[in-house]
Coordinates of C-alpha atoms in Angstrom, one line a residue:
M114 CA 16.2 43.6 -14.8
R115 CA 15.6 41.1 -17.6
L116 CA 17.9 38.5 -16.0
E117 CA 15.9 38.5 -12.9
C118 CA 12.6 38.5 -14.6
G119 CA 14.0 35.4 -16.4
A120 CA 15.0 33.6 -13.2
G121 CA 11.7 34.5 -11.7
I122 CA 9.9 32.9 -14.7
A123 CA 12.2 30.0 -14.3
N124 CA 11.4 29.6 -10.5
R125 CA 7.7 29.7 -11.3
R126 CA 8.0 27.0 -13.8
K127 CA 10.1 24.8 -11.4
M128 CA 7.6 25.7 -8.7
R129 CA 4.6 24.7 -10.9
S130 CA 6.6 21.5 -12.0
T131 CA 7.3 20.6 -8.4
A132 CA 3.5 21.2 -7.3
S133 CA 2.5 19.1 -10.4
S134 CA 4.5 16.2 -9.4
V135 CA 3.4 16.2 -5.6
A136 CA -0.3 16.4 -7.0
L137 CA 0.3 13.4 -9.2
L138 CA 2.0 11.5 -6.3
L139 CA -0.9 12.2 -4.2
L140 CA -3.4 10.9 -6.7
L141 CA -1.4 7.7 -7.0
L142 CA -1.4 7.3 -3.2
L143 CA -5.0 7.7 -3.1
A144 CA -5.7 5.5 -6.1
A145 CA -3.7 2.8 -4.4
E146 CA -5.9 3.0 -1.2
A147 CA -9.2 3.4 -3.0
L148 CA -12.3 1.7 -2.5
T149 CA -14.0 -0.1 -5.7
I150 CA -17.5 -0.3 -6.0
T151 CA -19.6 -1.9 -8.8
T152 CA -23.2 -2.4 -9.8
F153 CA -24.8 -4.8 -12.0
N154 CA -28.0 -6.0 -13.2
I155 CA -27.5 -9.5 -14.2
L156 CA -31.0 -10.2 -15.7
A157 CA -32.6 -13.0 -13.8
P158 CA -33.5 -16.0 -16.0
V159 CA -37.0 -15.8 -14.7
H160 CA -37.1 -12.4 -16.5
R161 CA -35.8 -13.3 -19.7
S162 CA -37.9 -14.1 -22.4
M163 CA -36.8 -16.6 -25.0
D164 CA -39.3 -16.4 -27.7
L165 CA -42.7 -14.8 -28.9
R166 CA -44.5 -17.1 -26.5
N167 CA -42.7 -15.3 -23.6
T168 CA -41.1 -18.6 -22.5
R169 CA -38.5 -17.8 -19.6
E170 CA -34.8 -18.8 -19.8
S171 CA -35.5 -20.3 -16.4
E172 CA -37.4 -23.2 -17.7
R173 CA -34.6 -24.8 -19.3
E174 CA -31.2 -25.4 -17.6
D175 CA -29.4 -25.7 -21.0
W176 CA -30.6 -22.2 -21.6
W177 CA -29.9 -20.5 -18.3
R178 CA -26.9 -22.3 -17.1
P179 CA -24.4 -21.2 -20.1
R180 CA -25.1 -17.6 -19.3
A181 CA -25.2 -18.0 -15.5
E182 CA -21.8 -19.4 -15.9
G183 CA -20.6 -16.5 -18.3
V184 CA -21.8 -13.9 -15.7
A185 CA -20.0 -15.8 -12.8
D186 CA -16.8 -15.9 -15.1
Y187 CA -17.2 -12.1 -16.1
I188 CA -17.3 -11.2 -12.7
S189 CA -14.3 -13.1 -11.5
R190 CA -12.1 -11.8 -14.0
K191 CA -13.4 -8.2 -14.4
F192 CA -14.3 -7.4 -10.6
A193 CA -11.6 -9.4 -8.7
S194 CA -10.4 -5.9 -7.5
S195 CA -13.9 -4.6 -6.7
D196 CA -14.3 -4.4 -2.9
V197 CA -18.1 -4.7 -3.0
V198 CA -20.2 -5.8 -6.2
L199 CA -24.1 -5.1 -6.1
L200 CA -26.1 -7.4 -8.2
Q201 CA -29.9 -6.8 -9.2
E202 CA -32.1 -9.4 -10.3
W203 CA -30.6 -12.4 -8.3
W204 CA -32.1 -15.7 -8.9
F205 CA -32.8 -17.8 -6.0
D206 CA -32.5 -21.0 -7.5
E207 CA -30.5 -23.6 -5.5
Q208 CA -28.5 -24.6 -8.9
F209 CA -28.0 -21.1 -10.0
T210 CA -26.7 -20.1 -6.7
S211 CA -24.1 -23.0 -7.0
V212 CA -22.7 -21.9 -10.2
F213 CA -21.8 -18.5 -8.7
N214 CA -20.7 -20.2 -5.3
A215 CA -18.3 -22.6 -7.4
E216 CA -16.7 -19.6 -9.3
L217 CA -16.9 -16.8 -6.7
G218 CA -17.2 -18.6 -3.4
D219 CA -13.3 -18.4 -2.6
A220 CA -13.1 -14.8 -3.4
F221 CA -16.3 -13.2 -2.4
E222 CA -18.9 -13.4 0.4
M223 CA -22.4 -13.3 -0.6
V224 CA -25.3 -12.2 1.2
A225 CA -28.7 -11.9 -0.7
E226 CA -32.0 -10.6 0.0
R227 CA -35.5 -11.9 -1.7
R228 CA -38.4 -9.9 -3.1
P229 CA -41.7 -10.6 -1.4
G230 CA -44.5 -11.8 -3.5
T231 CA -48.4 -12.2 -2.9
D232 CA -50.1 -14.5 -0.2
G233 CA -47.1 -14.7 1.8
K234 CA -45.0 -16.3 -0.8
M235 CA -41.6 -15.0 -1.9
R236 CA -40.6 -14.1 -5.5
D237 CA -38.0 -16.0 -7.3
D238 CA -35.3 -13.0 -7.6
G239 CA -33.9 -10.1 -5.4
M240 CA -30.8 -8.5 -4.7
C241 CA -27.0 -10.0 -4.0
C242 CA -24.1 -8.2 -2.3
L243 CA -20.6 -9.7 -3.1
I244 CA -17.8 -8.5 -0.5
N245 CA -14.4 -9.2 -1.6
K246 CA -12.6 -11.5 1.1
G247 CA -9.4 -9.9 -0.1
G248 CA -10.7 -6.3 -0.3
Q249 CA -10.7 -3.5 2.4
L250 CA -14.2 -4.4 3.6
E251 CA -15.8 -6.8 5.6
L252 CA -19.5 -7.6 6.0
V253 CA -21.5 -6.3 9.0
K254 CA -25.0 -6.9 8.2
S255 CA -27.7 -6.9 5.5
G256 CA -31.4 -6.3 5.5
N257 CA -34.0 -4.8 3.2
V258 CA -37.0 -2.4 2.7
L259 CA -40.1 -2.5 1.0
T260 CA -40.2 0.2 -2.0
G261 CA -43.4 -0.7 -3.5
P262 CA -45.5 -3.9 -4.3
Q263 CA -43.2 -6.9 -4.4
R264 CA -40.1 -4.6 -4.6
I265 CA -37.3 -4.1 -2.3
A266 CA -34.0 -2.3 -1.9
Q267 CA -30.9 -4.4 -0.1
I268 CA -29.3 -2.3 3.0
V269 CA -25.9 -3.5 3.7
Q270 CA -23.5 -2.4 6.3
C271 CA -19.7 -3.0 5.8
R272 CA -16.7 -1.9 7.6
E273 CA -13.2 -1.3 6.9
K274 CA -10.8 -3.8 7.9
C275 CA -8.5 -2.2 10.2
S276 CA -4.8 -3.8 10.8
S277 CA -3.7 -0.8 13.2
G278 CA -5.6 0.2 16.1
G279 CA -9.0 1.9 16.1
G280 CA -12.2 0.7 14.5
G281 CA -12.6 0.8 10.7
R282 CA -15.1 3.2 9.3
D283 CA -18.5 2.1 8.2
V284 CA -19.9 1.8 4.8
F285 CA -23.6 1.6 4.2
I286 CA -25.0 0.8 0.7
A287 CA -28.3 0.9 -0.9
N288 CA -28.9 -1.8 -3.6
S289 CA -31.6 -0.5 -5.3
H290 CA -33.7 -1.5 -8.2
L291 CA -36.5 1.0 -9.0
S292 CA -39.7 0.2 -10.9
Y293 CA -40.0 0.0 -14.7
P294 CA -41.5 3.3 -15.9
G295 CA -44.5 1.5 -17.6
D296 CA -47.4 3.8 -17.2
E297 CA -48.3 5.8 -20.2
D298 CA -48.2 8.9 -18.2
P299 CA -44.3 9.9 -17.5
V300 CA -45.1 12.0 -14.7
V301 CA -46.6 9.1 -12.8
N302 CA -43.6 7.1 -13.7
D303 CA -41.3 9.7 -12.4
Q304 CA -43.3 10.3 -9.2
R305 CA -43.4 6.5 -8.3
Q306 CA -39.7 6.1 -9.0
A307 CA -39.1 9.1 -6.7
A308 CA -41.3 7.9 -4.1
E309 CA -39.4 4.6 -4.1
A310 CA -36.0 6.6 -4.0
S311 CA -37.2 8.5 -0.8
I312 CA -38.1 5.0 0.9
I313 CA -34.4 3.9 0.2
L314 CA -32.7 7.2 1.4
D315 CA -34.9 7.1 4.6
A316 CA -34.1 3.5 5.1
L317 CA -30.4 4.0 4.6
S318 CA -30.3 6.9 7.0
K319 CA -32.1 4.9 9.6
A320 CA -29.7 1.8 9.4
S321 CA -26.8 4.3 9.4
S322 CA -27.9 5.7 12.7
T323 CA -29.7 2.6 14.5
W324 CA -27.5 -0.2 13.3
D325 CA -24.5 -1.4 15.4
T326 CA -21.8 1.0 14.3
S327 CA -18.0 1.4 14.8
H328 CA -18.8 5.0 16.2
H329 CA -16.0 6.1 14.0
E330 CA -16.6 10.0 13.2
E331 CA -16.9 9.4 9.6
R332 CA -18.9 7.0 7.3
L333 CA -19.6 6.6 3.5
E334 CA -23.1 6.2 2.1
V335 CA -23.9 4.6 -1.2
V336 CA -27.0 4.5 -3.3
C337 CA -26.6 2.5 -6.4
G338 CA -28.3 0.3 -8.9
D339 CA -30.7 0.2 -11.6
F340 CA -32.9 3.2 -11.4
N341 CA -34.7 2.7 -14.8
S342 CA -34.3 6.3 -15.3
N343 CA -31.4 8.4 -16.3
S344 CA -29.6 11.2 -14.4
K345 CA -32.2 13.8 -15.2
S346 CA -35.1 11.9 -13.9
L347 CA -37.0 13.0 -10.7
A348 CA -35.6 10.1 -8.6
A349 CA -32.0 11.1 -9.4
S350 CA -32.5 14.7 -8.9
L351 CA -34.0 13.9 -5.4
V352 CA -30.9 11.8 -4.3
E353 CA -28.4 14.4 -5.5
S354 CA -30.6 17.4 -4.0
P355 CA -30.2 19.1 -0.6
P356 CA -30.9 18.0 2.1
N357 CA -29.7 14.5 0.8
S358 CA -26.8 15.8 -1.2
F359 CA -25.5 12.5 -2.8
V360 CA -22.9 12.7 -5.6
N361 CA -23.5 11.2 -9.0
C362 CA -20.2 9.7 -9.4
V363 CA -19.9 10.1 -13.0
S364 CA -20.7 13.9 -13.0
A365 CA -17.9 14.3 -10.0
T366 CA -15.2 12.4 -11.5
A367 CA -12.0 14.4 -11.8
D368 CA -11.9 14.9 -15.7
R369 CA -15.4 16.4 -15.9
N370 CA -16.5 20.0 -15.7
L371 CA -20.2 19.5 -14.9
A372 CA -22.0 21.9 -12.5
N373 CA -25.6 21.5 -12.2
I374 CA -27.9 18.7 -10.4
G375 CA -29.8 16.6 -12.9
G376 CA -27.2 17.5 -15.8
Q377 CA -26.4 15.5 -18.7
V378 CA -24.0 13.1 -16.8
N379 CA -24.9 10.0 -18.5
I380 CA -22.2 7.4 -18.7
G381 CA -23.3 6.1 -22.1
T382 CA -25.8 3.1 -22.9
T383 CA -26.1 0.9 -20.0
H384 CA -29.1 -1.2 -20.8
C385 CA -31.2 -2.3 -23.8
D386 CA -34.8 -3.0 -22.6
H387 CA -37.5 -5.3 -23.9
R388 CA -38.8 -2.8 -26.4
G389 CA -35.2 -2.3 -27.7
L390 CA -34.6 0.9 -26.3
K391 CA -31.1 1.8 -25.4
V392 CA -30.9 3.7 -22.2
S393 CA -28.5 5.0 -19.3
V394 CA -30.1 3.9 -16.1
D395 CA -27.5 2.4 -14.0
H396 CA -26.0 4.8 -11.3
I397 CA -23.7 5.1 -8.3
F398 CA -24.4 7.8 -6.0
L399 CA -22.4 8.7 -2.6
R400 CA -22.0 10.9 0.2
L401 CA -19.7 11.4 3.4
A402 CA -21.5 11.7 6.6
R403 CA -20.0 12.7 10.0
R404 CA -21.1 12.1 13.5
R405 CA -21.4 15.9 14.6
E406 CA -23.9 18.2 16.2
Q407 CA -27.1 18.8 14.2
K408 CA -26.9 21.9 12.2
S409 CA -30.1 23.4 10.7
R410 CA -31.2 22.2 7.2
D411 CA -31.2 25.9 6.0
D412 CA -27.5 26.1 6.7
R413 CA -26.6 22.7 5.2
N414 CA -28.4 23.4 1.8
K415 CA -26.8 27.0 1.7
R416 CA -23.3 25.3 2.1
S417 CA -24.2 22.7 -0.4
K418 CA -25.4 25.3 -3.1
R419 CA -22.4 27.3 -2.5
N420 CA -19.8 24.6 -2.8
R421 CA -21.3 22.3 -5.4
C422 CA -20.2 23.6 -8.6
A423 CA -16.6 24.1 -7.5
A424 CA -16.3 20.5 -6.0
L425 CA -17.8 18.8 -9.3
S426 CA -15.1 19.9 -11.4
L427 CA -12.4 18.3 -9.5
G428 CA -14.1 15.1 -7.9
Y429 CA -13.7 16.1 -4.2
L430 CA -15.8 15.5 -1.3
D431 CA -13.7 16.9 1.4
T432 CA -10.6 18.8 2.2
K433 CA -8.4 15.6 3.1
G434 CA -8.4 14.0 -0.2
T435 CA -11.7 11.9 -0.5
R436 CA -12.3 11.9 -4.4
I437 CA -14.1 10.0 -6.8
L438 CA -11.1 8.9 -9.1
S439 CA -12.8 7.3 -11.9
V440 CA -16.1 5.5 -13.3
R441 CA -16.0 2.9 -15.9
R442 CA -18.8 1.1 -17.9
G443 CA -18.3 -2.5 -18.7
N444 CA -18.6 -2.9 -22.5
I445 CA -20.3 -6.1 -22.9
Q446 CA -22.8 -6.8 -25.8
L447 CA -26.6 -6.1 -25.1
E448 CA -28.5 -7.7 -27.7
G449 CA -28.4 -11.1 -29.4
S450 CA -28.6 -15.0 -28.2
M451 CA -25.1 -14.8 -26.7
V452 CA -25.8 -11.8 -24.1
L453 CA -24.4 -12.0 -20.5
S454 CA -27.1 -9.7 -19.3
D455 CA -29.2 -6.7 -20.8
H456 CA -27.4 -4.5 -18.7
R457 CA -23.6 -3.2 -18.5
P458 CA -22.1 -2.8 -15.1
I459 CA -20.7 0.3 -13.7
T460 CA -17.7 0.6 -11.4
A461 CA -16.6 3.6 -9.4
K462 CA -13.3 4.2 -7.7
I463 CA -13.2 6.1 -4.5
A464 CA -10.2 7.6 -2.8
W465 CA -11.1 7.6 0.8
P466 CA -8.0 8.5 3.0
R467 CA -8.0 7.9 6.7
T468 CA -5.7 10.8 7.4
S469 CA -5.9 14.7 6.2
V470 CA -3.5 15.9 3.4
P471 CA -1.4 18.5 4.8
K472 CA -2.8 21.8 4.2
E473 CA 0.4 23.1 2.5
R474 CA -0.1 20.6 -0.1
L475 CA -3.9 21.1 -0.9
P476 CA -3.2 24.1 -3.3
S477 CA -1.3 21.9 -5.6
M478 CA -4.2 19.4 -5.6
Y479 CA -6.4 21.9 -7.3
I480 CA -3.9 22.9 -10.2
N481 CA -5.7 23.9 -13.3
A482 CA -8.9 24.1 -11.6
T483 CA -11.5 26.0 -13.7
L484 CA -14.0 26.7 -11.2
P485 CA -13.2 29.0 -8.1
L486 CA -12.6 26.5 -5.0
D487 CA -11.2 27.6 -1.4
P488 CA -9.2 24.4 -0.6
L489 CA -9.6 25.1 3.2
E490 CA -13.3 25.4 2.8
P491 CA -15.7 22.4 3.8
A492 CA -16.9 20.7 0.3
W493 CA -20.7 20.3 -0.5
G494 CA -20.3 16.6 -0.1
I495 CA -20.5 16.5 3.7
I496 CA -23.3 15.8 5.6
D497 CA -23.4 16.6 9.2
D498 CA -25.8 14.7 11.5

């Protein structure tokens, strides 16, 4: 009897070891095919004050050019493997643009959207999207939506490059920059930012349903950028809550065990503002959407609430292996005369396989899960429309 028990224990250990090896192999395969998305507020020279008289960096080329060259070089070195780089506070100066074209033009395709001003004039800055020419995506279309007076979000449609037969899946991205919380009443700030986020979400949904699409069943939708507020804000909670049900990538990385909307999921300091406050305001949210028969909102909300906690602890968004593998913050200096920007970039790596993981292998992907999860149950991150 003891020998049989010992053999049983040995067999179980062997099975666990094999399952762990399979899970590790699956993760490595997913990482190799992962999409990489970066968001970075580069601090437009027209917004950087150089002295107590509020002289702007943009007024002197010997001020703005060294930093612009440094930012372009930093992007070239650090984000060469990013499929998409979303930039806020892009300066539409011709010489500034030429600096980035010279450094990044061979590697990235650039598309930018300019902010409107008053009296029909345009502001000096806006948003820019860099699409890696050697990456997994290609640019389809770019547009913008007005989110407030002289403020926009950039809506970008990309599509997978597909060497085999069949069309690539679409990726819709909202490059966002919410307003600064400058009102004395924090409620006013929260409500204004939430209203802006709502406009962005509506514009993203409209684009994904009305722009020319690949007609593939599945698409990825991303909302990212400078929210000027942390993960517990009303705007972030709106993005995460049903029926929107986007995922804060930081909270859904595989090594975290967070289980509530609007929880403490900050990645650390990402911005030092003009008052010297160090805050966490740069975010990447995403969700999967599928073209299926419309289900009732009540059913969708119930499913989201039921599955959200379990999925968060593992980083999965569906049962075929779509997973937020990692989120990293660039560790650049935020203060002093030699700063590249007053924001730090955030990069998320997302495994988005085209084929399903065999069902018999699914349990091994959930080894050591601390929260219950039925591996065959649709995860909370899928939106049916």
